[in-house]
Coordinates of C-alpha atoms in Angstrom, one line a residue:
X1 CA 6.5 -22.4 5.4
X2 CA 6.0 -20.7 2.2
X3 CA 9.1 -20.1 -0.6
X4 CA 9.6 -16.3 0.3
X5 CA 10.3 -17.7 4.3
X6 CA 12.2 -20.5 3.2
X7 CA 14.7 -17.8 0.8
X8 CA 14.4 -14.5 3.2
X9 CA 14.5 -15.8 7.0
X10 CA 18.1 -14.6 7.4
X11 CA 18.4 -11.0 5.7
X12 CA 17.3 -8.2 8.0
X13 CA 17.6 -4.5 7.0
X14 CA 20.7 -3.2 8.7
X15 CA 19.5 0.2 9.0
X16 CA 16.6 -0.2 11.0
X17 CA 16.3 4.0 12.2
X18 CA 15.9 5.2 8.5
X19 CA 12.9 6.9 8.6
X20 CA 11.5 6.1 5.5
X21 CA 7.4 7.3 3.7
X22 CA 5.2 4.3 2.6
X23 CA 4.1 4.6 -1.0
X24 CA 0.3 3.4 -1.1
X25 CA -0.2 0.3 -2.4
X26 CA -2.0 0.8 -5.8
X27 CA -2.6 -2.7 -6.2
X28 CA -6.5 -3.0 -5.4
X29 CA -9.3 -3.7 -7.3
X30 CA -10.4 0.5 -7.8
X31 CA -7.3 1.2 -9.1
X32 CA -5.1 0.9 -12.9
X33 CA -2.8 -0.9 -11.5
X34 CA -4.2 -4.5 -11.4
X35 CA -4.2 -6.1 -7.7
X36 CA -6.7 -8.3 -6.1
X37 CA -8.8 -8.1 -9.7
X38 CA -6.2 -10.1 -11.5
X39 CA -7.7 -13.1 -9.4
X40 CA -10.4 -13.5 -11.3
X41 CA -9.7 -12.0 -14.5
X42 CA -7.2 -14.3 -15.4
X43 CA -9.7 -16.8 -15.8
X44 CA -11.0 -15.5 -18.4
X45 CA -10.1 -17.1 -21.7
X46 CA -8.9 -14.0 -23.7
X47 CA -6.5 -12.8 -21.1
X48 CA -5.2 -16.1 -19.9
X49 CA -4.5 -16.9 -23.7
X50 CA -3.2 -13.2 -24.3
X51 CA -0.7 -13.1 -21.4
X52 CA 0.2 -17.3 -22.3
X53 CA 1.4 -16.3 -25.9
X54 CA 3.6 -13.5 -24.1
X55 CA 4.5 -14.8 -21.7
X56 CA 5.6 -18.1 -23.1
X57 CA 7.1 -16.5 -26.4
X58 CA 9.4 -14.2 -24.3
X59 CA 10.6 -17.1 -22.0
X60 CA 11.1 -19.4 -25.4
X61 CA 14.5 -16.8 -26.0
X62 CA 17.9 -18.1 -25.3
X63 CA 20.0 -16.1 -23.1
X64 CA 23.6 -16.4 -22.9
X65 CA 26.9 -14.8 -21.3
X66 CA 29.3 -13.1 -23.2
X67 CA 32.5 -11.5 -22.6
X68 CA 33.9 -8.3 -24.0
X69 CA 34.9 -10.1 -27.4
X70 CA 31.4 -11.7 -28.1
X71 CA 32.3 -14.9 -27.1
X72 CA 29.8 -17.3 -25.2
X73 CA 31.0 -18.1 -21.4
X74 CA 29.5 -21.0 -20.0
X75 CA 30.3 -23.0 -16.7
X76 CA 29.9 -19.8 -14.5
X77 CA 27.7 -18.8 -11.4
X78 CA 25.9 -16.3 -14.2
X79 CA 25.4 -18.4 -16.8
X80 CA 24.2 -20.9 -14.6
X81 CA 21.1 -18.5 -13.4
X82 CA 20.4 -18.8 -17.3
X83 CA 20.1 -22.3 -16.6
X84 CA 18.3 -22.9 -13.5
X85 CA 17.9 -19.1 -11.6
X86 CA 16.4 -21.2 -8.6
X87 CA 16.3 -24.8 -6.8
X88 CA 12.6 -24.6 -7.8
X89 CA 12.0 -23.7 -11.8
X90 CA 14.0 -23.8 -15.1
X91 CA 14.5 -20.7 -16.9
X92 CA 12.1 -21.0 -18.4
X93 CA 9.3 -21.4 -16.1
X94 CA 11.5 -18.5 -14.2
X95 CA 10.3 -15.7 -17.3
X96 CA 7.3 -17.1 -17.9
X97 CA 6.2 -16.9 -13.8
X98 CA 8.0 -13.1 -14.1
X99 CA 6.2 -11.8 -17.7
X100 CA 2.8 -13.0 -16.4
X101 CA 3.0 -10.7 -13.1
X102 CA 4.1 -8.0 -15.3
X103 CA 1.3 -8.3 -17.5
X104 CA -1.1 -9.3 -14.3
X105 CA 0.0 -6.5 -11.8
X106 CA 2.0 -4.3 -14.1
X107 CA 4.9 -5.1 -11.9
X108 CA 7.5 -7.8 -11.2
X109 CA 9.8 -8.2 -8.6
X110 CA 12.9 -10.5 -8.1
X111 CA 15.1 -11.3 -5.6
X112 CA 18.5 -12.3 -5.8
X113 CA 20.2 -14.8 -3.0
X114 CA 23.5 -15.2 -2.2
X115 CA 24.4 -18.6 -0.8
X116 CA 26.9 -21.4 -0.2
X117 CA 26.3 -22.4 -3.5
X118 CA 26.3 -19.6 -5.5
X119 CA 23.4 -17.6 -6.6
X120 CA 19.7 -17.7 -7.1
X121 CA 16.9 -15.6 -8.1
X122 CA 13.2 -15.9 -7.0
X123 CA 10.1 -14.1 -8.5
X124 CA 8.1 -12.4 -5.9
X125 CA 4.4 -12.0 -5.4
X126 CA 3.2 -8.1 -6.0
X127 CA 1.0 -8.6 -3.9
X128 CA 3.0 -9.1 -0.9
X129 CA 5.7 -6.2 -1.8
X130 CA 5.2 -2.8 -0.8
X131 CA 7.5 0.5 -2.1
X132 CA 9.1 2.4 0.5
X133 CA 10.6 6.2 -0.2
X134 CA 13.3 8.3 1.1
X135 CA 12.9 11.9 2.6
X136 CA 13.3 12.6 -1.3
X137 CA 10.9 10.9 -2.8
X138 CA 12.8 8.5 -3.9
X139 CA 12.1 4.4 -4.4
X140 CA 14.4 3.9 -1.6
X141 CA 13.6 0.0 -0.5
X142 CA 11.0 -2.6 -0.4
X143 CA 8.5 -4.1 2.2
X144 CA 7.8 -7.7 1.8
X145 CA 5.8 -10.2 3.2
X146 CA 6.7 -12.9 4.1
X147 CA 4.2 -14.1 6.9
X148 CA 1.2 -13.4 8.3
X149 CA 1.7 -9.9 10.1
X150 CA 5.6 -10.1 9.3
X151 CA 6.9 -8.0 7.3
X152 CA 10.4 -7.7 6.4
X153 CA 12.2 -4.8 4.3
X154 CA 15.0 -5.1 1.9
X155 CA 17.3 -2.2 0.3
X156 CA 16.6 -1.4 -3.3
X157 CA 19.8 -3.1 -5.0
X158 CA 18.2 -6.7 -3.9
X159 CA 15.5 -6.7 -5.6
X160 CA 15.1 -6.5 -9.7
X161 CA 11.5 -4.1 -10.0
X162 CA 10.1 -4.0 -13.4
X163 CA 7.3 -2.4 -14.2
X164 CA 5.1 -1.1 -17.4
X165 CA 4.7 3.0 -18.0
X166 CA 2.6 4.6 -14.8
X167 CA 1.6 8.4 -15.4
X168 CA -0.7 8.3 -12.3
X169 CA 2.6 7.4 -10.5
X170 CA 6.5 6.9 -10.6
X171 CA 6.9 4.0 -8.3
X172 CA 4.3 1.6 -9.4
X173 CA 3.6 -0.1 -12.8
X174 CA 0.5 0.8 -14.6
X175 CA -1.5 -2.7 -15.4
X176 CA -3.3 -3.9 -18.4
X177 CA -5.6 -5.3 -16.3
X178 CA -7.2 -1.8 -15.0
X179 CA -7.3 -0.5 -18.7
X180 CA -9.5 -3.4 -19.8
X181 CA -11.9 -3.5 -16.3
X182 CA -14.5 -2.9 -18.4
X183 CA -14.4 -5.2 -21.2
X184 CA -13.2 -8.2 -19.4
X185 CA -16.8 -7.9 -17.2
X186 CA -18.6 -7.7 -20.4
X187 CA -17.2 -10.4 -21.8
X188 CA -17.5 -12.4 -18.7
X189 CA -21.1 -11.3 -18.3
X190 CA -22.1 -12.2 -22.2
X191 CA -20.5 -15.4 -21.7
X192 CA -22.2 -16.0 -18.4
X193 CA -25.8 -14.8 -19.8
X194 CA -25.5 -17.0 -23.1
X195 CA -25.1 -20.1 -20.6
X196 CA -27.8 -19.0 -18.3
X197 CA -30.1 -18.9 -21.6
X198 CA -28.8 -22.4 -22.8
X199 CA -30.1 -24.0 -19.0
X200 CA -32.9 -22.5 -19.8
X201 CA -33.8 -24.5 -22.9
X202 CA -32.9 -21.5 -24.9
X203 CA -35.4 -19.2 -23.8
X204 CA -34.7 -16.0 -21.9
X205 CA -36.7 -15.3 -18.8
X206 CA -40.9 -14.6 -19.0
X207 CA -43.6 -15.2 -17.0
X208 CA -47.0 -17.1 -16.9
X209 CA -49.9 -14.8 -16.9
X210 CA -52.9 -16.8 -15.6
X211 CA -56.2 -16.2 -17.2
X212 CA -58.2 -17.3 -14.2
X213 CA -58.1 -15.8 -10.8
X214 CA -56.6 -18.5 -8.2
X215 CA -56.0 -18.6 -4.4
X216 CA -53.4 -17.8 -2.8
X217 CA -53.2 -21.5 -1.8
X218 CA -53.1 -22.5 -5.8
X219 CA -50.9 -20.2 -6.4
X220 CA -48.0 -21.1 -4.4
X221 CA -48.6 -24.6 -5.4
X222 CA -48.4 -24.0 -9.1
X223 CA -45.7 -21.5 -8.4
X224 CA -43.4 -24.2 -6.7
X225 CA -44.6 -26.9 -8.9
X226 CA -42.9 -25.1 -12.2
X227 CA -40.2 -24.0 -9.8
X228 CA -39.7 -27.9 -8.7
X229 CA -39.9 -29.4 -12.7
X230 CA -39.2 -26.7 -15.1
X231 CA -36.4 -24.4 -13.7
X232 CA -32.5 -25.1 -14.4
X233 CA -30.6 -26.5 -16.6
X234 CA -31.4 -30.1 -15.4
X235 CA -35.2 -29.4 -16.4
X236 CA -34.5 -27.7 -20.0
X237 CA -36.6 -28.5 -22.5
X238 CA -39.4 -30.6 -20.2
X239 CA -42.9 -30.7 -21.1
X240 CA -44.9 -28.6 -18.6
X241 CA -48.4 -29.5 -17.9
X242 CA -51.2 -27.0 -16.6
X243 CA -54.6 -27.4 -15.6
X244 CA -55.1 -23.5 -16.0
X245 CA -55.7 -21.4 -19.1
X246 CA -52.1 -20.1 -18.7
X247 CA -50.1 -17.6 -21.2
X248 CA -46.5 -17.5 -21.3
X249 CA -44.8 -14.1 -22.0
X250 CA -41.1 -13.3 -22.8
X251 CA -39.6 -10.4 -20.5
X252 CA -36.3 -9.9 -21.8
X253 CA -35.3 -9.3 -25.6
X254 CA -33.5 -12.2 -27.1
X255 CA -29.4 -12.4 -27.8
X256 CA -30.1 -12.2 -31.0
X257 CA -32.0 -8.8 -31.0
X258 CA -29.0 -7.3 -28.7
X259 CA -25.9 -8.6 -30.4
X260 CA -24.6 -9.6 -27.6
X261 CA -21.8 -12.0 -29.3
X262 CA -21.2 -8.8 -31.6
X263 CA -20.5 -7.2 -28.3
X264 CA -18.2 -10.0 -27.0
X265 CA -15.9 -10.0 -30.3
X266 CA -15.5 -6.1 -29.8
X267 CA -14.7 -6.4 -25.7
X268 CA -12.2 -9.7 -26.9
X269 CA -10.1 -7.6 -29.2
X270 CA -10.5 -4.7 -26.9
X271 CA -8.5 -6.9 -24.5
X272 CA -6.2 -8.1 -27.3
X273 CA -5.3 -4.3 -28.2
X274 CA -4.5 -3.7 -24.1
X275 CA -1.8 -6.7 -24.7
X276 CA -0.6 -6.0 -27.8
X277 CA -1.4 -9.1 -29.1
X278 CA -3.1 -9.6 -32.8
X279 CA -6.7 -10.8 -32.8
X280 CA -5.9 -13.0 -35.2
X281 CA -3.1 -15.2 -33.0
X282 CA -6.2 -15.9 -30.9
X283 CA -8.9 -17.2 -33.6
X284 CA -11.0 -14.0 -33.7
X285 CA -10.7 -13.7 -37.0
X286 CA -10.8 -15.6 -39.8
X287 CA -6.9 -15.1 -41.6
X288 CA -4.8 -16.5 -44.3
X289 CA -1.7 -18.6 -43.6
X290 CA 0.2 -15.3 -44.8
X291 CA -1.8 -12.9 -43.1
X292 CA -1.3 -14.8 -39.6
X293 CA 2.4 -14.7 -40.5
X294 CA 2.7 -11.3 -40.7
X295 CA 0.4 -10.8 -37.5
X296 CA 3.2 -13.3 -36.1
X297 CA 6.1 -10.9 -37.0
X298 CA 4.6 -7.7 -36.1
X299 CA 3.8 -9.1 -32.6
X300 CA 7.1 -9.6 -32.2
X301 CA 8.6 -6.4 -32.8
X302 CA 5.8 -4.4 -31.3
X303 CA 5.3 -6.5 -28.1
X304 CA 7.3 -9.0 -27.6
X305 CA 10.6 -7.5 -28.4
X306 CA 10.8 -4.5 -26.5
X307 CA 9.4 -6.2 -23.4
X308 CA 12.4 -8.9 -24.2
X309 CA 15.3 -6.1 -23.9
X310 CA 13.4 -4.3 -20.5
X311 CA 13.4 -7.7 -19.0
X312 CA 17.1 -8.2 -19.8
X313 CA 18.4 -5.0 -19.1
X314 CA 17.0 -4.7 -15.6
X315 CA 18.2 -8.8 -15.3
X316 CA 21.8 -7.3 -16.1
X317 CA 21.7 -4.7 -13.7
X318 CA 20.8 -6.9 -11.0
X319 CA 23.3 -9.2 -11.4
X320 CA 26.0 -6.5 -12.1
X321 CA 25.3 -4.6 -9.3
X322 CA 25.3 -7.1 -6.9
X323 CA 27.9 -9.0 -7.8
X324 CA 31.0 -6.7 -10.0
X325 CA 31.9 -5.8 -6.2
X326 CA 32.5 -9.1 -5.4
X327 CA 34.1 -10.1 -9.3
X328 CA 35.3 -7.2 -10.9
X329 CA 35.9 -9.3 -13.9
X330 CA 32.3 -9.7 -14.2
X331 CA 32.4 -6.1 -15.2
X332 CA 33.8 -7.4 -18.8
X333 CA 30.5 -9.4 -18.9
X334 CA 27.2 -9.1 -20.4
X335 CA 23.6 -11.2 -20.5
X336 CA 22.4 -11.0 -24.1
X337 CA 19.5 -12.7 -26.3
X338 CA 20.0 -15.3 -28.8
X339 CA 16.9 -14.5 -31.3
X340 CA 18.6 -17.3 -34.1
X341 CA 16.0 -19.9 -32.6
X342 CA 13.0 -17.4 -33.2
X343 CA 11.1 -18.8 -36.1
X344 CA 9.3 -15.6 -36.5
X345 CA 12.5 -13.6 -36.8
X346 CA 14.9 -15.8 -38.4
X347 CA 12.6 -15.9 -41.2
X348 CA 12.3 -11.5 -41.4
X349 CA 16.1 -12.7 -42.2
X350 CA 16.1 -15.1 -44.6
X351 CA 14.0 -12.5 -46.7
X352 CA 15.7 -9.6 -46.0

């Protein structure tokens, strides 16, 4: 029984004859907005380290609650979701696990449960979340699955939907992922045709041209025996012996002639650029201490801080919504950000 079972096995939509359009799922591997792609392209190195410094950075910022006269308000139901939102992860883990399908899928979605012992919130799986509209076009709820061929469907004020800027379409979050397609397979590929070079002794592909005419029978044995000795990794750099008067010929240009690691550096700070995340924070560049400082702050305010505020002002709502009808006094209330424990900040401060 997965978590989205274990949390969801009770709620059932109430109105059950709303007849309601599906929004397509843009989620697939053709499309901008991420999906099945984000599988594999999270492996690779630039955008698992990209999405890590966001992702961690964002959910390194203290969050507090604070009522009307700016005073901090602890040993409540909301403040404890700052704490521990679930039975399963800290805060932290909680915005790390939510920024990284934001930056994955271009969407992130959150649940929040009301039980015998107060409240919880649970990040949910894109993938398994669907976007159902009114007669008006409107976002009106969202289809979630939660088993193999079950499906259930939950009204819009459940669940907390961020999402990145989408042009192509109002519902869905547009992904990093499907800007930088491209450049992540290039990288990938370099990366992939610099190993196959290195089991191949450092050689790229040729052929042996034999002088001398043989049968077919020689051939195939001299074929096999190369195939047998000399090819792979575990054979690189073997001494091959021939009886023939044999030439070897190179059929592909070298790395070297194609600047293919020029290439890679260009596709990695492609993918940098798509995250808003300085080269230099990931070693692509050589930097001094001041210029990597100043990278530092600039990521900050450019990335790192706006996506901060859209992840708290949608947390906000949530919680206000679903709970001010049940506290009014909540309505005096506010989540904020405690940025005094942000080196990068706190020392913009100190030289202002």
């Amino acid at each position: 029984m997965n978590l989205i079972h274990r949390v969801f096995p009770y709620l059932q939509r109430k109105d059950k004859n709303t007849k309601c359009d599906f929004i397509p799922n843009l989620m697939n591997v053709n499309s901008f907005s991420g999906g099945s792609m984000c599988k594999q392209d999270f492996k690779n190195i630039i955008v698992y380290r990209c999405i890590s410094l966001i992702s961690r950075n964002i959910a390194n910022i203290k969050c507090f609650l604070y009522d009307s006269e700016n005073n901090k308000v602890s040993n409540n139901y909301v403040s404890n979701l700052l704490i521990k939102p679930n039975g399963y992860e800290t805060w932290f883990e909680f915005v790390e696990n939510l920024v990284t399908n934001l930056c994955l899928h271009g969407n992130a979605y959150t649940y929040l449960e009301s039980g015998e012992h107060g409240y919880e919130m649970y990040n949910l799986n894109p993938e398994n979340v669907e976007i159902l509209k009114n007669k008006y076009g409107h976002a009106e709820s969202y289809k979630i699955k939660e088993e193999k061929n079950k499906y259930n469907v939950y009204n819009s004020s459940e669940i907390m939907h961020i999402k990145f800027n989408n042009p192509y379409c109002p519902w869905v979050g547009l992904s990093p992922m499907g800007c930088i397609k491209e450049s992540v397979r290039f990288y990938d590929s370099v990366t992939k045709h610099n190993q196959s070079i290195l089991d191949n002794g450092g050689r790229p592909s040729g052929a042996f041209i034999l002088k001398n005419k043989v049968d077919d029978y020689e051939f195939e044995k001299l074929k096999n025996s190369i195939a047998l000795s000399h090819k792979g990794k575990g054979n690189a750099g073997s001494i091959i012996l021939l009886q023939s008067d044999v030439d070897w010929k190179d059929l592909s240009i070298s790395s070297k002639d194609m600047d293919f690691n020029v290439g890679k550096n260009i596709a990695a700070r492609e993918i940098c650029q798509a995250f808003g995340v300085p080269p230099v924070m990931l070693g692509l560049q050589d930097a001094s201490f001041s210029n990597y400082k100043e990278a530092r702050l600039h990521f900050w305010e450019d990335t790192l801080l706006p996506m901060a505020n859209k992840i708290l002002q949608k947390i906000n709502d949530l919680v206000w919504v679903n709970l001010s009808e049940k506290d009014s006094s909540l309505e005096k209330f506010s989540i904020k950000p405690d940025f005094s424990s942000v080196p990068a900040l706190s020392a913009k401060s100190e030289n202002a």
